[in-house]
Amino acid sequence: MPLPQTEAPGRLQSELMSRGLRMTHQRRTILTVVETAKQHLDAAQILRQARRLDPGIDRVTVYRTLSLLKRHGLIDELDLMHMQGEKHFYERRPQRDHIHMACLRCGKIAEFESDLFDRLKGQIQRECRFHIVVSRLEVGGYCAECRASN
Amino acid sequence: MPLPQTEAPGRLQSELMSRGLRMTHQRRTILTVVETAKQHLDAAQILRQARRLDPGIDRVTVYRTLSLLKRHGLIDELDLMHMQGEKHFYERRPQRDHIHMACLRCGKIAEFESDLFDRLKGQIQRECRFHIVVSRLEVGGYCAECRASN
DNA sequence: CTTAAGTTGAAACCCAGTTGCAATAGATTA
DNA sequence: TAATCTATTGCAACTGGGTTTCAACTTAAG
């Protein structure tokens, strides 16, 4: 389930520095891992990948960096319908929100962008007078392949 | 944040029994708590409430019953944008899906139904050929009151 | 009333994530 | 370039929601 590689690598780095945060070696490593990830990674996977670049890095630093990135709106946290226990997954925040579809049979995660989704968020903001900062739409069900092979 | 009391009490009980599951005293108690809840409860709150009706009940039984109800599609599990740590919240599955809006300032949870949401799910099913079983749309942001009082 | 299978409670366990704190290392200033 | 200030790191211990194991107990069926 490859993600669209839409932004130039290094975007997150420069984004953080411009916000006055210290750019440490560890943060650079973790940012690189998140930026170049081809699928949704959980904290343990990010740690493992980061250690291949910097063996001394600690899991605490990974957790702290992820929550920093989340607080600054640079990454999004996903649950993917809790199909893999209580793990959380992370992805670079996209320019345009998308929907995550989790197949309850094969476990595949697909993504989908939709005007209707954008319009729905607009409706919420207007009719509920609610200013949206983050949104997350996850659906669980059965993908086309799994429906066919049954 | 009262929830609409749209279904007759006892619905979950009869639903479960009709599926051939044993109706134990503990399950009846937990079902009653979930059915009569006026807001979203987490597992610990459900346990506390259940113990007021049946002091001997164990937290393991609460967890087991909640996952049973979830497996049977009778309740939905919510994260509410992880505003209260990693807790999960539960609500009786409504006839019609709704959106949860979590205010990042006051913590209030509001609900919203929308035709656009239903249409969006229809679009997903058609265009992605994905059969939806559960869906969850949570948004985090700032409610009208919190935006005003600033 | 018997019985077999489903369910419970208690204790131990698991594991993702957090906290406290001393040591370290970015960034800033001179 | 060196001194300094303060954010950040790593380690170890901890937290807490949720799970597993298994003997004892109920429920529903016969």
GROMACS .gro file of C-alpha atoms (C1' of nucleotides) in nm:
model
  360
    1MET     CA    1   0.000   0.000   0.000
    2PRO     CA    2   0.239   0.270  -0.118
    3LEU     CA    3   0.161   0.625  -0.024
    4PRO     CA    4   0.176   0.905  -0.277
    5GLN     CA    5   0.518   1.067  -0.257
    6THR     CA    6   0.390   1.415  -0.311
    7GLU     CA    7   0.618   1.637  -0.106
    8ALA     CA    8   0.986   1.699  -0.142
    9PRO     CA    9   1.196   1.513   0.117
   10GLY     CA   10   1.323   1.745   0.386
   11ARG     CA   11   0.996   1.936   0.410
   12LEU     CA   12   0.935   1.829   0.769
   13GLN     CA   13   1.288   1.919   0.874
   14SER     CA   14   1.275   2.274   0.745
   15GLU     CA   15   0.920   2.309   0.873
   16LEU     CA   16   1.028   2.227   1.229
   17MET     CA   17   1.339   2.443   1.224
   18SER     CA   18   1.138   2.738   1.103
   19ARG     CA   19   0.927   2.699   1.414
   20GLY     CA   20   1.227   2.754   1.638
   21LEU     CA   21   1.278   2.397   1.749
   22ARG     CA   22   1.621   2.241   1.786
   23MET     CA   23   1.725   2.017   1.504
   24THR     CA   24   1.905   1.732   1.673
   25HIS     CA   25   2.065   1.435   1.509
   26GLN     CA   26   1.795   1.204   1.649
   27ARG     CA   27   1.511   1.420   1.523
   28ARG     CA   28   1.663   1.439   1.179
   29THR     CA   29   1.682   1.060   1.174
   30ILE     CA   30   1.323   1.008   1.284
   31LEU     CA   31   1.198   1.270   1.040
   32THR     CA   32   1.380   1.097   0.759
   33VAL     CA   33   1.217   0.766   0.849
   34VAL     CA   34   0.870   0.916   0.859
   35GLU     CA   35   0.921   1.115   0.541
   36THR     CA   36   1.044   0.824   0.336
   37ALA     CA   37   0.807   0.560   0.471
   38LYS     CA   38   0.625   0.371   0.198
   39GLN     CA   39   0.342   0.259   0.426
   40HIS     CA   40   0.188   0.339   0.764
   41LEU     CA   41   0.435   0.268   1.044
   42ASP     CA   42   0.374   0.230   1.415
   43ALA     CA   43   0.611   0.363   1.681
   44ALA     CA   44   0.800   0.034   1.714
   45GLN     CA   45   0.859   0.013   1.341
   46ILE     CA   46   0.976   0.373   1.332
   47LEU     CA   47   1.218   0.296   1.615
   48ARG     CA   48   1.354  -0.007   1.433
   49GLN     CA   49   1.407   0.188   1.113
   50ALA     CA   50   1.562   0.480   1.297
   51ARG     CA   51   1.808   0.248   1.470
   52ARG     CA   52   1.939   0.132   1.136
   53LEU     CA   53   2.048   0.491   1.078
   54ASP     CA   54   2.146   0.572   1.437
   55PRO     CA   55   2.180   0.263   1.659
   56GLY     CA   56   2.191   0.458   1.984
   57ILE     CA   57   1.846   0.612   1.949
   58ASP     CA   58   1.599   0.537   2.227
   59ARG     CA   59   1.232   0.453   2.199
   60VAL     CA   60   1.149   0.738   2.435
   61THR     CA   61   1.296   0.980   2.184
   62VAL     CA   62   1.080   0.831   1.912
   63TYR     CA   63   0.766   0.874   2.120
   64ARG     CA   64   0.862   1.228   2.213
   65THR     CA   65   0.940   1.324   1.857
   66LEU     CA   66   0.618   1.175   1.725
   67SER     CA   67   0.410   1.366   1.976
   68LEU     CA   68   0.603   1.681   1.890
   69LEU     CA   69   0.526   1.634   1.521
   70LYS     CA   70   0.165   1.565   1.603
   71ARG     CA   71   0.133   1.874   1.820
   72HIS     CA   72   0.270   2.081   1.535
   73GLY     CA   73   0.027   1.924   1.289
   74LEU     CA   74   0.304   1.780   1.072
   75ILE     CA   75   0.193   1.417   1.105
   76ASP     CA   76  -0.139   1.244   1.166
   77GLU     CA   77  -0.203   0.960   1.404
   78LEU     CA   78  -0.422   0.672   1.287
   79ASP     CA   79  -0.581   0.376   1.459
   80LEU     CA   80  -0.676   0.188   1.145
   81MET     CA   81  -0.983   0.052   1.322
   82HIS     CA   82  -0.765  -0.120   1.587
   83MET     CA   83  -0.707  -0.414   1.364
   84GLN     CA   84  -0.356  -0.468   1.502
   85GLY     CA   85  -0.431  -0.427   1.870
   86GLU     CA   86  -0.391  -0.084   2.020
   87LYS     CA   87  -0.106   0.030   1.799
   88HIS     CA   88  -0.108   0.377   1.653
   89PHE     CA   89   0.018   0.449   1.305
   90TYR     CA   90   0.167   0.766   1.167
   91GLU     CA   91   0.177   0.938   0.833
   92ARG     CA   92   0.297   1.271   0.710
   93ARG     CA   93   0.001   1.506   0.707
   94PRO     CA   94  -0.114   1.531   0.349
   95GLN     CA   95  -0.212   1.853   0.173
   96ARG     CA   96  -0.559   1.711   0.136
   97ASP     CA   97  -0.724   1.482   0.389
   98HIS     CA   98  -0.802   1.131   0.282
   99ILE     CA   99  -1.011   0.843   0.404
  100HIS     CA  100  -0.856   0.518   0.530
  101MET     CA  101  -1.027   0.195   0.437
  102ALA     CA  102  -0.917  -0.111   0.634
  103CYS     CA  103  -1.009  -0.454   0.502
  104LEU     CA  104  -1.121  -0.672   0.791
  105ARG     CA  105  -1.015  -0.985   0.604
  106CYS     CA  106  -0.676  -0.920   0.439
  107GLY     CA  107  -0.578  -0.623   0.652
  108LYS     CA  108  -0.490  -0.404   0.357
  109ILE     CA  109  -0.522  -0.028   0.404
  110ALA     CA  110  -0.640   0.177   0.110
  111GLU     CA  111  -0.674   0.552   0.084
  112PHE     CA  112  -0.932   0.763  -0.090
  113GLU     CA  113  -0.976   1.134  -0.149
  114SER     CA  114  -1.320   1.276  -0.209
  115ASP     CA  115  -1.481   1.611  -0.277
  116LEU     CA  116  -1.775   1.488  -0.076
  117PHE     CA  117  -1.544   1.453   0.225
  118ASP     CA  118  -1.424   1.810   0.183
  119ARG     CA  119  -1.782   1.930   0.148
  120LEU     CA  120  -1.884   1.734   0.456
  121LYS     CA  121  -1.614   1.904   0.661
  122GLY     CA  122  -1.730   2.238   0.526
  123GLN     CA  123  -2.084   2.157   0.633
  124ILE     CA  124  -1.968   2.068   0.983
  125GLN     CA  125  -1.777   2.392   1.016
  126ARG     CA  126  -2.070   2.600   0.897
  127GLU     CA  127  -2.369   2.425   1.051
  128CYS     CA  128  -2.209   2.332   1.383
  129ARG     CA  129  -1.995   2.645   1.400
  130PHE     CA  130  -1.708   2.410   1.483
  131HIS     CA  131  -1.359   2.498   1.370
  132ILE     CA  132  -1.194   2.177   1.248
  133VAL     CA  133  -0.825   2.128   1.325
  134VAL     CA  134  -0.790   1.756   1.257
  135SER     CA  135  -1.024   1.501   1.109
  136ARG     CA  136  -1.010   1.129   1.077
  137LEU     CA  137  -1.240   0.908   0.876
  138GLU     CA  138  -1.169   0.539   0.896
  139VAL     CA  139  -1.391   0.268   0.759
  140GLY     CA  140  -1.367  -0.105   0.816
  141GLY     CA  141  -1.512  -0.358   0.577
  142TYR     CA  142  -1.420  -0.580   0.285
  143CYS     CA  143  -1.211  -0.480  -0.015
  144ALA     CA  144  -1.291  -0.574  -0.373
  145GLU     CA  145  -1.041  -0.860  -0.386
  146CYS     CA  146  -1.164  -1.020  -0.065
  147ARG     CA  147  -1.523  -0.991  -0.176
  148ALA     CA  148  -1.436  -1.161  -0.503
  149SER     CA  149  -1.232  -1.448  -0.357
  150ASN     CA  150  -1.506  -1.593  -0.145
  151MET     CA  151  -2.381   1.582   2.620
  152PRO     CA  152  -2.690   1.362   2.636
  153LEU     CA  153  -2.736   1.106   2.366
  154PRO     CA  154  -3.064   1.066   2.187
  155GLN     CA  155  -3.264   0.795   2.361
  156THR     CA  156  -3.397   0.653   2.041
  157GLU     CA  157  -3.429   0.283   2.109
  158ALA     CA  158  -3.640   0.103   2.361
  159PRO     CA  159  -3.440  -0.021   2.660
  160GLY     CA  160  -3.378  -0.392   2.644
  161ARG     CA  161  -3.306  -0.391   2.273
  162LEU     CA  162  -2.948  -0.509   2.319
  163GLN     CA  163  -3.055  -0.788   2.555
  164SER     CA  164  -3.308  -0.938   2.319
  165GLU     CA  165  -3.073  -0.886   2.026
  166LEU     CA  166  -2.801  -1.091   2.195
  167MET     CA  167  -3.032  -1.367   2.312
  168SER     CA  168  -3.176  -1.401   1.962
  169ARG     CA  169  -2.822  -1.473   1.845
  170GLY     CA  170  -2.800  -1.776   2.070
  171LEU     CA  171  -2.574  -1.628   2.336
  172ARG     CA  172  -2.622  -1.696   2.706
  173MET     CA  173  -2.787  -1.422   2.901
  174THR     CA  174  -2.602  -1.416   3.230
  175HIS     CA  175  -2.667  -1.187   3.522
  176GLN     CA  176  -2.341  -1.001   3.457
  177ARG     CA  177  -2.416  -0.943   3.090
  178ARG     CA  178  -2.760  -0.814   3.171
  179THR     CA  179  -2.605  -0.568   3.413
  180ILE     CA  180  -2.343  -0.443   3.167
  181LEU     CA  181  -2.599  -0.416   2.889
  182THR     CA  182  -2.822  -0.210   3.113
  183VAL     CA  183  -2.538   0.027   3.191
  184VAL     CA  184  -2.448   0.073   2.825
  185GLU     CA  185  -2.810   0.110   2.718
  186THR     CA  186  -2.897   0.373   2.973
  187ALA     CA  187  -2.575   0.573   2.955
  188LYS     CA  188  -2.630   0.942   2.903
  189GLN     CA  189  -2.281   1.003   2.762
  190HIS     CA  190  -1.986   0.813   2.622
  191LEU     CA  191  -1.835   0.584   2.885
  192ASP     CA  192  -1.499   0.413   2.891
  193ALA     CA  193  -1.445   0.060   3.021
  194ALA     CA  194  -1.352   0.177   3.372
  195GLN     CA  195  -1.666   0.390   3.400
  196ILE     CA  196  -1.880   0.103   3.277
  197LEU     CA  197  -1.722  -0.121   3.539
  198ARG     CA  198  -1.789   0.130   3.815
  199GLN     CA  199  -2.152   0.171   3.711
  200ALA     CA  200  -2.200  -0.203   3.675
  201ARG     CA  201  -2.063  -0.259   4.025
  202ARG     CA  202  -2.331  -0.036   4.169
  203LEU     CA  203  -2.582  -0.288   4.037
  204ASP     CA  204  -2.374  -0.602   4.099
  205PRO     CA  205  -2.076  -0.545   4.330
  206GLY     CA  206  -1.909  -0.876   4.249
  207ILE     CA  207  -1.862  -0.807   3.880
  208ASP     CA  208  -1.504  -0.816   3.752
  209ARG     CA  209  -1.334  -0.584   3.507
  210VAL     CA  210  -1.240  -0.884   3.292
  211THR     CA  211  -1.608  -0.956   3.241
  212VAL     CA  212  -1.665  -0.597   3.135
  213TYR     CA  213  -1.387  -0.616   2.877
  214ARG     CA  214  -1.511  -0.950   2.750
  215THR     CA  215  -1.869  -0.833   2.722
  216LEU     CA  216  -1.771  -0.512   2.544
  217SER     CA  217  -1.569  -0.701   2.286
  218LEU     CA  218  -1.857  -0.942   2.243
  219LEU     CA  219  -2.096  -0.656   2.179
  220LYS     CA  220  -1.848  -0.498   1.940
  221ARG     CA  221  -1.801  -0.823   1.748
  222HIS     CA  222  -2.174  -0.848   1.708
  223GLY     CA  223  -2.199  -0.489   1.589
  224LEU     CA  224  -2.422  -0.382   1.876
  225ILE     CA  225  -2.191  -0.112   2.007
  226ASP     CA  226  -1.928   0.113   1.852
  227GLU     CA  227  -1.588   0.187   1.993
  228LEU     CA  228  -1.462   0.546   1.981
  229ASP     CA  229  -1.129   0.709   2.048
  230LEU     CA  230  -1.256   1.066   2.059
  231MET     CA  231  -0.928   1.186   1.912
  232HIS     CA  232  -0.732   1.045   2.210
  233MET     CA  233  -0.803   1.350   2.415
  234GLN     CA  234  -0.817   1.150   2.737
  235GLY     CA  235  -0.513   0.933   2.685
  236GLU     CA  236  -0.560   0.597   2.524
  237LYS     CA  237  -0.905   0.526   2.664
  238HIS     CA  238  -1.172   0.385   2.439
  239PHE     CA  239  -1.533   0.490   2.466
  240TYR     CA  240  -1.844   0.295   2.383
  241GLU     CA  241  -2.190   0.378   2.260
  242ARG     CA  242  -2.485   0.176   2.145
  243ARG     CA  243  -2.466   0.153   1.767
  244PRO     CA  244  -2.715   0.402   1.631
  245GLN     CA  245  -2.954   0.335   1.344
  246ARG     CA  246  -2.779   0.608   1.153
  247ASP     CA  247  -2.409   0.681   1.180
  248HIS     CA  248  -2.306   1.014   1.322
  249ILE     CA  249  -1.994   1.224   1.339
  250HIS     CA  250  -1.816   1.296   1.667
  251MET     CA  251  -1.676   1.643   1.719
  252ALA     CA  252  -1.430   1.679   2.005
  253CYS     CA  253  -1.345   2.027   2.129
  254LEU     CA  254  -0.973   2.047   2.194
  255ARG     CA  255  -1.025   2.322   2.451
  256CYS     CA  256  -1.327   2.228   2.667
  257GLY     CA  257  -1.331   1.858   2.584
  258LYS     CA  258  -1.698   1.854   2.498
  259ILE     CA  259  -1.814   1.588   2.252
  260ALA     CA  260  -2.089   1.681   2.009
  261GLU     CA  261  -2.261   1.462   1.755
  262PHE     CA  262  -2.384   1.540   1.408
  263GLU     CA  263  -2.576   1.349   1.144
  264SER     CA  264  -2.545   1.442   0.782
  265ASP     CA  265  -2.679   1.333   0.445
  266LEU     CA  266  -2.342   1.423   0.303
  267PHE     CA  267  -2.185   1.162   0.532
  268ASP     CA  268  -2.425   0.897   0.409
  269ARG     CA  269  -2.357   0.996   0.050
  270LEU     CA  270  -1.982   0.985   0.111
  271LYS     CA  271  -2.009   0.630   0.240
  272GLY     CA  272  -2.216   0.541  -0.064
  273GLN     CA  273  -1.947   0.687  -0.288
  274ILE     CA  274  -1.677   0.484  -0.111
  275GLN     CA  275  -1.874   0.164  -0.153
  276ARG     CA  276  -1.937   0.227  -0.520
  277GLU     CA  277  -1.614   0.383  -0.641
  278CYS     CA  278  -1.376   0.175  -0.429
  279ARG     CA  279  -1.587  -0.138  -0.446
  280PHE     CA  280  -1.538  -0.159  -0.071
  281HIS     CA  281  -1.814  -0.305   0.144
  282ILE     CA  282  -1.837  -0.091   0.458
  283VAL     CA  283  -1.910  -0.268   0.787
  284VAL     CA  284  -1.814   0.005   1.034
  285SER     CA  285  -1.721   0.366   0.988
  286ARG     CA  286  -1.588   0.627   1.222
  287LEU     CA  287  -1.553   0.997   1.156
  288GLU     CA  288  -1.403   1.198   1.437
  289VAL     CA  289  -1.300   1.559   1.411
  290GLY     CA  290  -1.101   1.763   1.660
  291GLY     CA  291  -1.118   2.140   1.678
  292TYR     CA  292  -1.288   2.423   1.860
  293CYS     CA  293  -1.658   2.445   1.941
  294ALA     CA  294  -1.867   2.759   1.903
  295GLU     CA  295  -1.854   2.848   2.273
  296CYS     CA  296  -1.477   2.814   2.298
  297ARG     CA  297  -1.428   3.020   1.986
  298ALA     CA  298  -1.650   3.293   2.130
  299SER     CA  299  -1.494   3.307   2.478
  300ASN     CA  300  -1.145   3.398   2.366
  301DC     C1'  301  -3.259  -3.312   3.761
  302DT     C1'  302  -2.851  -3.396   3.496
  303DT     C1'  303  -2.530  -3.263   3.212
  304DA     C1'  304  -2.225  -3.035   2.877
  305DA     C1'  305  -2.062  -2.631   2.713
  306DG     C1'  306  -2.030  -2.142   2.779
  307DT     C1'  307  -1.905  -1.798   3.121
  308DT     C1'  308  -1.696  -1.599   3.528
  309DG     C1'  309  -1.337  -1.420   3.871
  310DA     C1'  310  -0.885  -1.393   4.043
  311DA     C1'  311  -0.414  -1.339   3.965
  312DA     C1'  312  -0.059  -1.299   3.681
  313DC     C1'  313   0.078  -1.111   3.279
  314DC     C1'  314   0.167  -0.806   2.848
  315DC     C1'  315   0.303  -0.413   2.617
  316DA     C1'  316   0.247   0.055   2.439
  317DG     C1'  317   0.337   0.463   2.611
  318DT     C1'  318   0.501   0.800   3.008
  319DT     C1'  319   0.778   1.013   3.381
  320DG     C1'  320   1.185   1.169   3.662
  321DC     C1'  321   1.627   1.295   3.642
  322DA     C1'  322   2.118   1.334   3.556
  323DA     C1'  323   2.410   1.381   3.151
  324DT     C1'  324   2.454   1.574   2.693
  325DA     C1'  325   2.452   1.868   2.304
  326DG     C1'  326   2.209   2.244   2.004
  327DA     C1'  327   2.187   2.721   1.961
  328DT     C1'  328   2.317   3.190   2.117
  329DT     C1'  329   2.622   3.538   2.265
  330DA     C1'  330   3.044   3.748   2.327
  331DT     C1'  331   3.601   3.013   1.883
  332DA     C1'  332   3.481   2.945   2.345
  333DA     C1'  333   3.137   3.005   2.715
  334DT     C1'  334   2.687   2.957   2.837
  335DC     C1'  335   2.215   2.861   2.863
  336DT     C1'  336   1.855   2.560   2.808
  337DA     C1'  337   1.624   2.210   2.527
  338DT     C1'  338   1.682   1.741   2.449
  339DT     C1'  339   1.841   1.276   2.528
  340DG     C1'  340   1.886   0.810   2.745
  341DC     C1'  341   1.807   0.518   3.098
  342DA     C1'  342   1.533   0.294   3.433
  343DA     C1'  343   1.141   0.267   3.663
  344DC     C1'  344   0.671   0.318   3.622
  345DT     C1'  345   0.163   0.346   3.456
  346DG     C1'  346  -0.247   0.173   3.297
  347DG     C1'  347  -0.552  -0.026   2.968
  348DG     C1'  348  -0.629  -0.450   2.820
  349DT     C1'  349  -0.540  -0.989   2.791
  350DT     C1'  350  -0.448  -1.469   2.927
  351DT     C1'  351  -0.489  -1.879   3.207
  352DC     C1'  352  -0.747  -2.191   3.446
  353DA     C1'  353  -1.031  -2.384   3.808
  354DA     C1'  354  -1.497  -2.305   3.969
  355DC     C1'  355  -1.950  -2.196   3.850
  356DT     C1'  356  -2.396  -2.106   3.567
  357DT     C1'  357  -2.696  -2.137   3.201
  358DA     C1'  358  -2.981  -2.369   2.881
  359DA     C1'  359  -3.096  -2.809   2.684
  360DG     C1'  360  -3.244  -3.277   2.736
   0.00000   0.00000   0.00000
